[in-house]
Amino acid sequence: MSRVRLKHHHISTRNRAARVVWQLVWLLLFRPTPRVMHKWRQFLLRLFGARIAGPSYVYPSARIWAPWNLELGEHATIGENVDCYSVAKIRIGAYSTVSQYSFLCSASHDFRDPAILRGPEMPLVAAPITIGERAWVTADVFVAPGVTIGDGAVILARSTVVEDVPAWTVMGGNPAAPQGPRKLRSSTRREDLPE
């Protein structure tokens, strides 16, 4: 995490109260809905401040820590049991998918801060996560605070992403390392390829 700019973060009483209300809404009105009720869940997320560009697909078991820190592009998908720990902003670009059991973690604790000698808590640090357009974060991936995943990138299952990922790159492993470029089939029309 030393390469990522993390800033100390304080969670206000107002923020805590808003999250309590959100958790009740999530538990009673979001989580029990059938999978096909994406528009209803979009409505609830927007009600709590999420910025959603167009139709998107957030599955009922997805956990959003603070919807007001979530931005979704058109046709973005957050799959089953995804955990969006959105202490800082989490942006998911258009046509991108975050698959089941992935963890988008925009905050951690500064275990090197000498303040831990004065009390029981480690200071909270937070940094935004950005996932570009047409990217795919596959199943059970951990994305650390401050990471940017470029357009068209693919993160292979069970990877740990602690550094930025270039556009149209396949990454995998713990920590994630480049596996090569994301190559589209040759039958794809040239006008569909990114510049």
mmCIF file of C-alpha atoms in Angstrom:
data_model
loop_
_atom_site.group_PDB
_atom_site.id
_atom_site.type_symbol
_atom_site.label_atom_id
_atom_site.label_comp_id
_atom_site.label_asym_id
_atom_site.label_seq_id
_atom_site.Cartn_x
_atom_site.Cartn_y
_atom_site.Cartn_z
ATOM 1 C CA MET A 1 0.000 0.000 0.000
ATOM 2 C CA SER A 2 2.971 2.341 0.193
ATOM 3 C CA ARG A 3 2.534 3.224 -3.503
ATOM 4 C CA VAL A 4 -1.063 4.331 -2.998
ATOM 5 C CA ARG A 5 -1.987 7.718 -1.591
ATOM 6 C CA LEU A 6 -4.092 6.913 1.417
ATOM 7 C CA LYS A 7 -5.486 9.648 3.577
ATOM 8 C CA HIS A 8 -6.604 9.425 7.164
ATOM 9 C CA HIS A 9 -10.346 9.216 7.290
ATOM 10 C CA HIS A 10 -12.798 10.097 10.028
ATOM 11 C CA ILE A 11 -16.304 8.646 10.072
ATOM 12 C CA SER A 12 -18.777 11.186 11.442
ATOM 13 C CA THR A 13 -21.760 10.489 13.672
ATOM 14 C CA ARG A 14 -24.032 11.569 10.812
ATOM 15 C CA ASN A 15 -22.357 9.015 8.534
ATOM 16 C CA ARG A 16 -22.811 6.294 11.134
ATOM 17 C CA ALA A 17 -26.504 7.165 11.556
ATOM 18 C CA ALA A 18 -27.059 7.148 7.786
ATOM 19 C CA ARG A 19 -25.430 3.722 7.565
ATOM 20 C CA VAL A 20 -27.713 2.363 10.302
ATOM 21 C CA VAL A 21 -30.755 3.531 8.329
ATOM 22 C CA TRP A 22 -29.253 2.109 5.108
ATOM 23 C CA GLN A 23 -28.584 -1.249 6.783
ATOM 24 C CA LEU A 24 -32.229 -1.460 7.868
ATOM 25 C CA VAL A 25 -33.390 -0.630 4.335
ATOM 26 C CA TRP A 26 -30.914 -3.172 2.900
ATOM 27 C CA LEU A 27 -32.112 -5.852 5.313
ATOM 28 C CA LEU A 28 -35.849 -5.245 4.868
ATOM 29 C CA LEU A 29 -36.273 -3.895 1.323
ATOM 30 C CA PHE A 30 -33.124 -4.681 -0.694
ATOM 31 C CA ARG A 31 -31.813 -8.101 0.351
ATOM 32 C CA PRO A 32 -35.103 -10.074 0.255
ATOM 33 C CA THR A 33 -35.992 -8.993 -3.308
ATOM 34 C CA PRO A 34 -36.019 -11.444 -6.229
ATOM 35 C CA ARG A 35 -32.937 -11.300 -8.462
ATOM 36 C CA VAL A 36 -34.887 -9.755 -11.353
ATOM 37 C CA MET A 37 -35.875 -6.614 -9.392
ATOM 38 C CA HIS A 38 -32.839 -4.582 -10.462
ATOM 39 C CA LYS A 39 -34.826 -1.368 -10.988
ATOM 40 C CA TRP A 40 -36.145 -1.491 -7.418
ATOM 41 C CA ARG A 41 -32.628 -1.910 -6.033
ATOM 42 C CA GLN A 42 -31.393 0.925 -8.291
ATOM 43 C CA PHE A 43 -34.156 3.095 -6.837
ATOM 44 C CA LEU A 44 -33.087 2.289 -3.255
ATOM 45 C CA LEU A 45 -29.414 2.917 -4.023
ATOM 46 C CA ARG A 46 -30.242 6.249 -5.681
ATOM 47 C CA LEU A 47 -32.440 7.158 -2.716
ATOM 48 C CA PHE A 48 -29.313 6.851 -0.557
ATOM 49 C CA GLY A 49 -27.131 8.897 -2.923
ATOM 50 C CA ALA A 50 -25.630 6.386 -5.372
ATOM 51 C CA ARG A 51 -24.934 7.814 -8.820
ATOM 52 C CA ILE A 52 -26.191 5.384 -11.443
ATOM 53 C CA ALA A 53 -25.869 6.427 -15.106
ATOM 54 C CA GLY A 54 -28.466 4.104 -16.584
ATOM 55 C CA PRO A 55 -29.698 0.566 -16.237
ATOM 56 C CA SER A 56 -27.429 -1.423 -13.940
ATOM 57 C CA TYR A 57 -27.589 -4.790 -12.248
ATOM 58 C CA VAL A 58 -26.940 -4.960 -8.521
ATOM 59 C CA TYR A 59 -27.831 -8.356 -7.105
ATOM 60 C CA PRO A 60 -29.771 -8.610 -3.829
ATOM 61 C CA SER A 61 -26.986 -10.188 -1.766
ATOM 62 C CA ALA A 62 -24.450 -7.490 -2.740
ATOM 63 C CA ARG A 63 -23.415 -5.452 0.294
ATOM 64 C CA ILE A 64 -22.852 -1.729 -0.210
ATOM 65 C CA TRP A 65 -21.329 -0.078 2.875
ATOM 66 C CA ALA A 66 -22.232 3.513 1.910
ATOM 67 C CA PRO A 67 -24.345 3.920 -1.257
ATOM 68 C CA TRP A 68 -23.541 7.657 -1.405
ATOM 69 C CA ASN A 69 -19.953 6.645 -2.286
ATOM 70 C CA LEU A 70 -20.967 4.366 -5.181
ATOM 71 C CA GLU A 71 -20.982 5.329 -8.867
ATOM 72 C CA LEU A 72 -22.167 2.902 -11.555
ATOM 73 C CA GLY A 73 -21.909 3.360 -15.300
ATOM 74 C CA GLU A 74 -24.518 2.136 -17.745
ATOM 75 C CA HIS A 75 -25.072 -1.633 -17.595
ATOM 76 C CA ALA A 76 -22.530 -2.079 -14.776
ATOM 77 C CA THR A 77 -23.050 -5.247 -12.730
ATOM 78 C CA ILE A 78 -22.365 -6.014 -9.075
ATOM 79 C CA GLY A 79 -22.855 -9.758 -8.639
ATOM 80 C CA GLU A 80 -24.035 -11.992 -5.818
ATOM 81 C CA ASN A 81 -22.299 -11.575 -2.457
ATOM 82 C CA VAL A 82 -19.994 -8.798 -3.650
ATOM 83 C CA ASP A 83 -18.827 -6.591 -0.783
ATOM 84 C CA CYS A 84 -18.381 -2.892 -1.662
ATOM 85 C CA TYR A 85 -16.662 -1.413 1.377
ATOM 86 C CA SER A 86 -17.221 2.115 0.092
ATOM 87 C CA VAL A 87 -15.657 4.276 2.797
ATOM 88 C CA ALA A 88 -14.113 6.183 -0.140
ATOM 89 C CA LYS A 89 -15.644 6.401 -3.622
ATOM 90 C CA ILE A 90 -16.037 3.235 -5.674
ATOM 91 C CA ARG A 91 -16.609 3.827 -9.391
ATOM 92 C CA ILE A 92 -17.563 0.996 -11.744
ATOM 93 C CA GLY A 93 -17.560 1.926 -15.421
ATOM 94 C CA ALA A 94 -20.121 1.191 -18.105
ATOM 95 C CA TYR A 95 -20.519 -2.455 -19.138
ATOM 96 C CA SER A 96 -18.166 -3.645 -16.382
ATOM 97 C CA THR A 97 -18.872 -6.609 -14.118
ATOM 98 C CA VAL A 98 -17.769 -7.355 -10.571
ATOM 99 C CA SER A 99 -18.495 -11.058 -10.108
ATOM 100 C CA GLN A 100 -19.656 -13.008 -7.069
ATOM 101 C CA TYR A 101 -17.808 -12.903 -3.743
ATOM 102 C CA SER A 102 -15.418 -10.145 -4.799
ATOM 103 C CA PHE A 103 -14.385 -7.561 -2.207
ATOM 104 C CA LEU A 104 -13.860 -3.932 -3.228
ATOM 105 C CA CYS A 105 -12.084 -2.502 -0.182
ATOM 106 C CA SER A 106 -11.650 1.288 -0.294
ATOM 107 C CA ALA A 107 -10.329 1.562 3.275
ATOM 108 C CA SER A 108 -7.921 -0.091 5.660
ATOM 109 C CA HIS A 109 -6.054 0.763 8.840
ATOM 110 C CA ASP A 110 -2.682 2.459 9.143
ATOM 111 C CA PHE A 111 -0.847 -0.145 11.186
ATOM 112 C CA ARG A 112 2.378 1.908 11.015
ATOM 113 C CA ASP A 113 0.914 5.021 12.655
ATOM 114 C CA PRO A 114 2.424 5.675 16.110
ATOM 115 C CA ALA A 115 -1.083 6.618 17.327
ATOM 116 C CA ILE A 116 -1.640 2.922 18.025
ATOM 117 C CA LEU A 117 0.644 3.340 21.047
ATOM 118 C CA ARG A 118 -1.808 5.860 22.568
ATOM 119 C CA GLY A 119 -5.029 3.909 22.230
ATOM 120 C CA PRO A 120 -6.791 0.773 21.082
ATOM 121 C CA GLU A 121 -7.625 1.905 17.548
ATOM 122 C CA MET A 122 -5.557 2.074 14.392
ATOM 123 C CA PRO A 123 -6.292 5.155 12.259
ATOM 124 C CA LEU A 124 -8.545 4.507 9.274
ATOM 125 C CA VAL A 125 -7.127 5.305 5.833
ATOM 126 C CA ALA A 126 -9.175 5.435 2.650
ATOM 127 C CA ALA A 127 -8.636 5.850 -1.089
ATOM 128 C CA PRO A 128 -11.051 5.520 -4.026
ATOM 129 C CA ILE A 129 -11.319 2.472 -6.282
ATOM 130 C CA THR A 130 -11.981 2.981 -9.985
ATOM 131 C CA ILE A 131 -12.924 0.216 -12.414
ATOM 132 C CA GLY A 132 -12.915 1.343 -16.037
ATOM 133 C CA GLU A 133 -15.395 0.531 -18.770
ATOM 134 C CA ARG A 134 -15.861 -3.022 -20.094
ATOM 135 C CA ALA A 135 -13.645 -4.486 -17.358
ATOM 136 C CA TRP A 136 -14.337 -7.776 -15.610
ATOM 137 C CA VAL A 137 -13.425 -8.477 -12.000
ATOM 138 C CA THR A 138 -14.067 -12.226 -11.858
ATOM 139 C CA ALA A 139 -15.091 -14.306 -8.832
ATOM 140 C CA ASP A 140 -13.654 -13.834 -5.346
ATOM 141 C CA VAL A 141 -11.189 -11.040 -6.177
ATOM 142 C CA PHE A 142 -9.829 -8.608 -3.563
ATOM 143 C CA VAL A 143 -9.257 -5.023 -4.776
ATOM 144 C CA ALA A 144 -7.240 -2.831 -2.381
ATOM 145 C CA PRO A 145 -7.770 0.870 -1.595
ATOM 146 C CA GLY A 146 -6.600 3.315 -4.253
ATOM 147 C CA VAL A 147 -6.508 0.827 -7.136
ATOM 148 C CA THR A 148 -7.538 1.792 -10.664
ATOM 149 C CA ILE A 149 -8.455 -1.030 -13.037
ATOM 150 C CA GLY A 150 -8.207 0.148 -16.636
ATOM 151 C CA ASP A 151 -10.803 -0.132 -19.383
ATOM 152 C CA GLY A 152 -11.246 -3.655 -20.725
ATOM 153 C CA ALA A 153 -9.003 -5.262 -18.088
ATOM 154 C CA VAL A 154 -9.785 -8.726 -16.690
ATOM 155 C CA ILE A 155 -8.848 -9.816 -13.170
ATOM 156 C CA LEU A 156 -8.750 -13.604 -12.863
ATOM 157 C CA ALA A 157 -10.556 -15.462 -10.066
ATOM 158 C CA ARG A 158 -9.241 -15.276 -6.512
ATOM 159 C CA SER A 159 -6.667 -12.620 -7.339
ATOM 160 C CA THR A 160 -5.475 -9.874 -5.007
ATOM 161 C CA VAL A 161 -5.111 -6.506 -6.739
ATOM 162 C CA VAL A 162 -2.906 -4.039 -4.853
ATOM 163 C CA GLU A 163 -1.602 -1.942 -7.776
ATOM 164 C CA ASP A 164 -3.176 -0.244 -10.771
ATOM 165 C CA VAL A 165 -4.062 -2.458 -13.731
ATOM 166 C CA PRO A 166 -3.387 -1.193 -17.274
ATOM 167 C CA ALA A 167 -6.226 -1.115 -19.801
ATOM 168 C CA TRP A 168 -6.927 -4.305 -21.782
ATOM 169 C CA THR A 169 -4.634 -6.415 -19.574
ATOM 170 C CA VAL A 170 -5.376 -9.788 -17.973
ATOM 171 C CA MET A 171 -4.100 -9.970 -14.377
ATOM 172 C CA GLY A 172 -4.084 -12.871 -11.955
ATOM 173 C CA GLY A 173 -2.480 -14.208 -8.804
ATOM 174 C CA ASN A 174 -1.674 -13.092 -5.297
ATOM 175 C CA PRO A 175 -0.548 -10.397 -5.694
ATOM 176 C CA ALA A 176 -1.997 -9.996 -9.183
ATOM 177 C CA ALA A 177 0.577 -9.950 -11.969
ATOM 178 C CA PRO A 178 0.139 -9.468 -15.723
ATOM 179 C CA GLN A 179 -0.879 -12.627 -17.571
ATOM 180 C CA GLY A 180 -0.886 -10.929 -20.967
ATOM 181 C CA PRO A 181 -3.069 -8.615 -23.014
ATOM 182 C CA ARG A 182 -6.798 -9.163 -23.317
ATOM 183 C CA LYS A 183 -7.101 -10.182 -26.945
ATOM 184 C CA LEU A 184 -10.476 -10.079 -28.596
ATOM 185 C CA ARG A 185 -11.331 -12.738 -31.161
ATOM 186 C CA SER A 186 -10.210 -11.887 -34.677
ATOM 187 C CA SER A 187 -13.819 -12.085 -35.858
ATOM 188 C CA THR A 188 -14.528 -8.854 -33.983
ATOM 189 C CA ARG A 189 -15.100 -5.914 -36.292
ATOM 190 C CA ARG A 190 -12.259 -3.383 -36.227
ATOM 191 C CA GLU A 191 -14.640 -0.511 -35.504
ATOM 192 C CA ASP A 192 -15.560 -2.260 -32.233
ATOM 193 C CA LEU A 193 -11.969 -2.304 -30.950
ATOM 194 C CA PRO A 194 -10.696 0.415 -28.610
ATOM 195 C CA GLU A 195 -8.364 3.048 -30.013
#
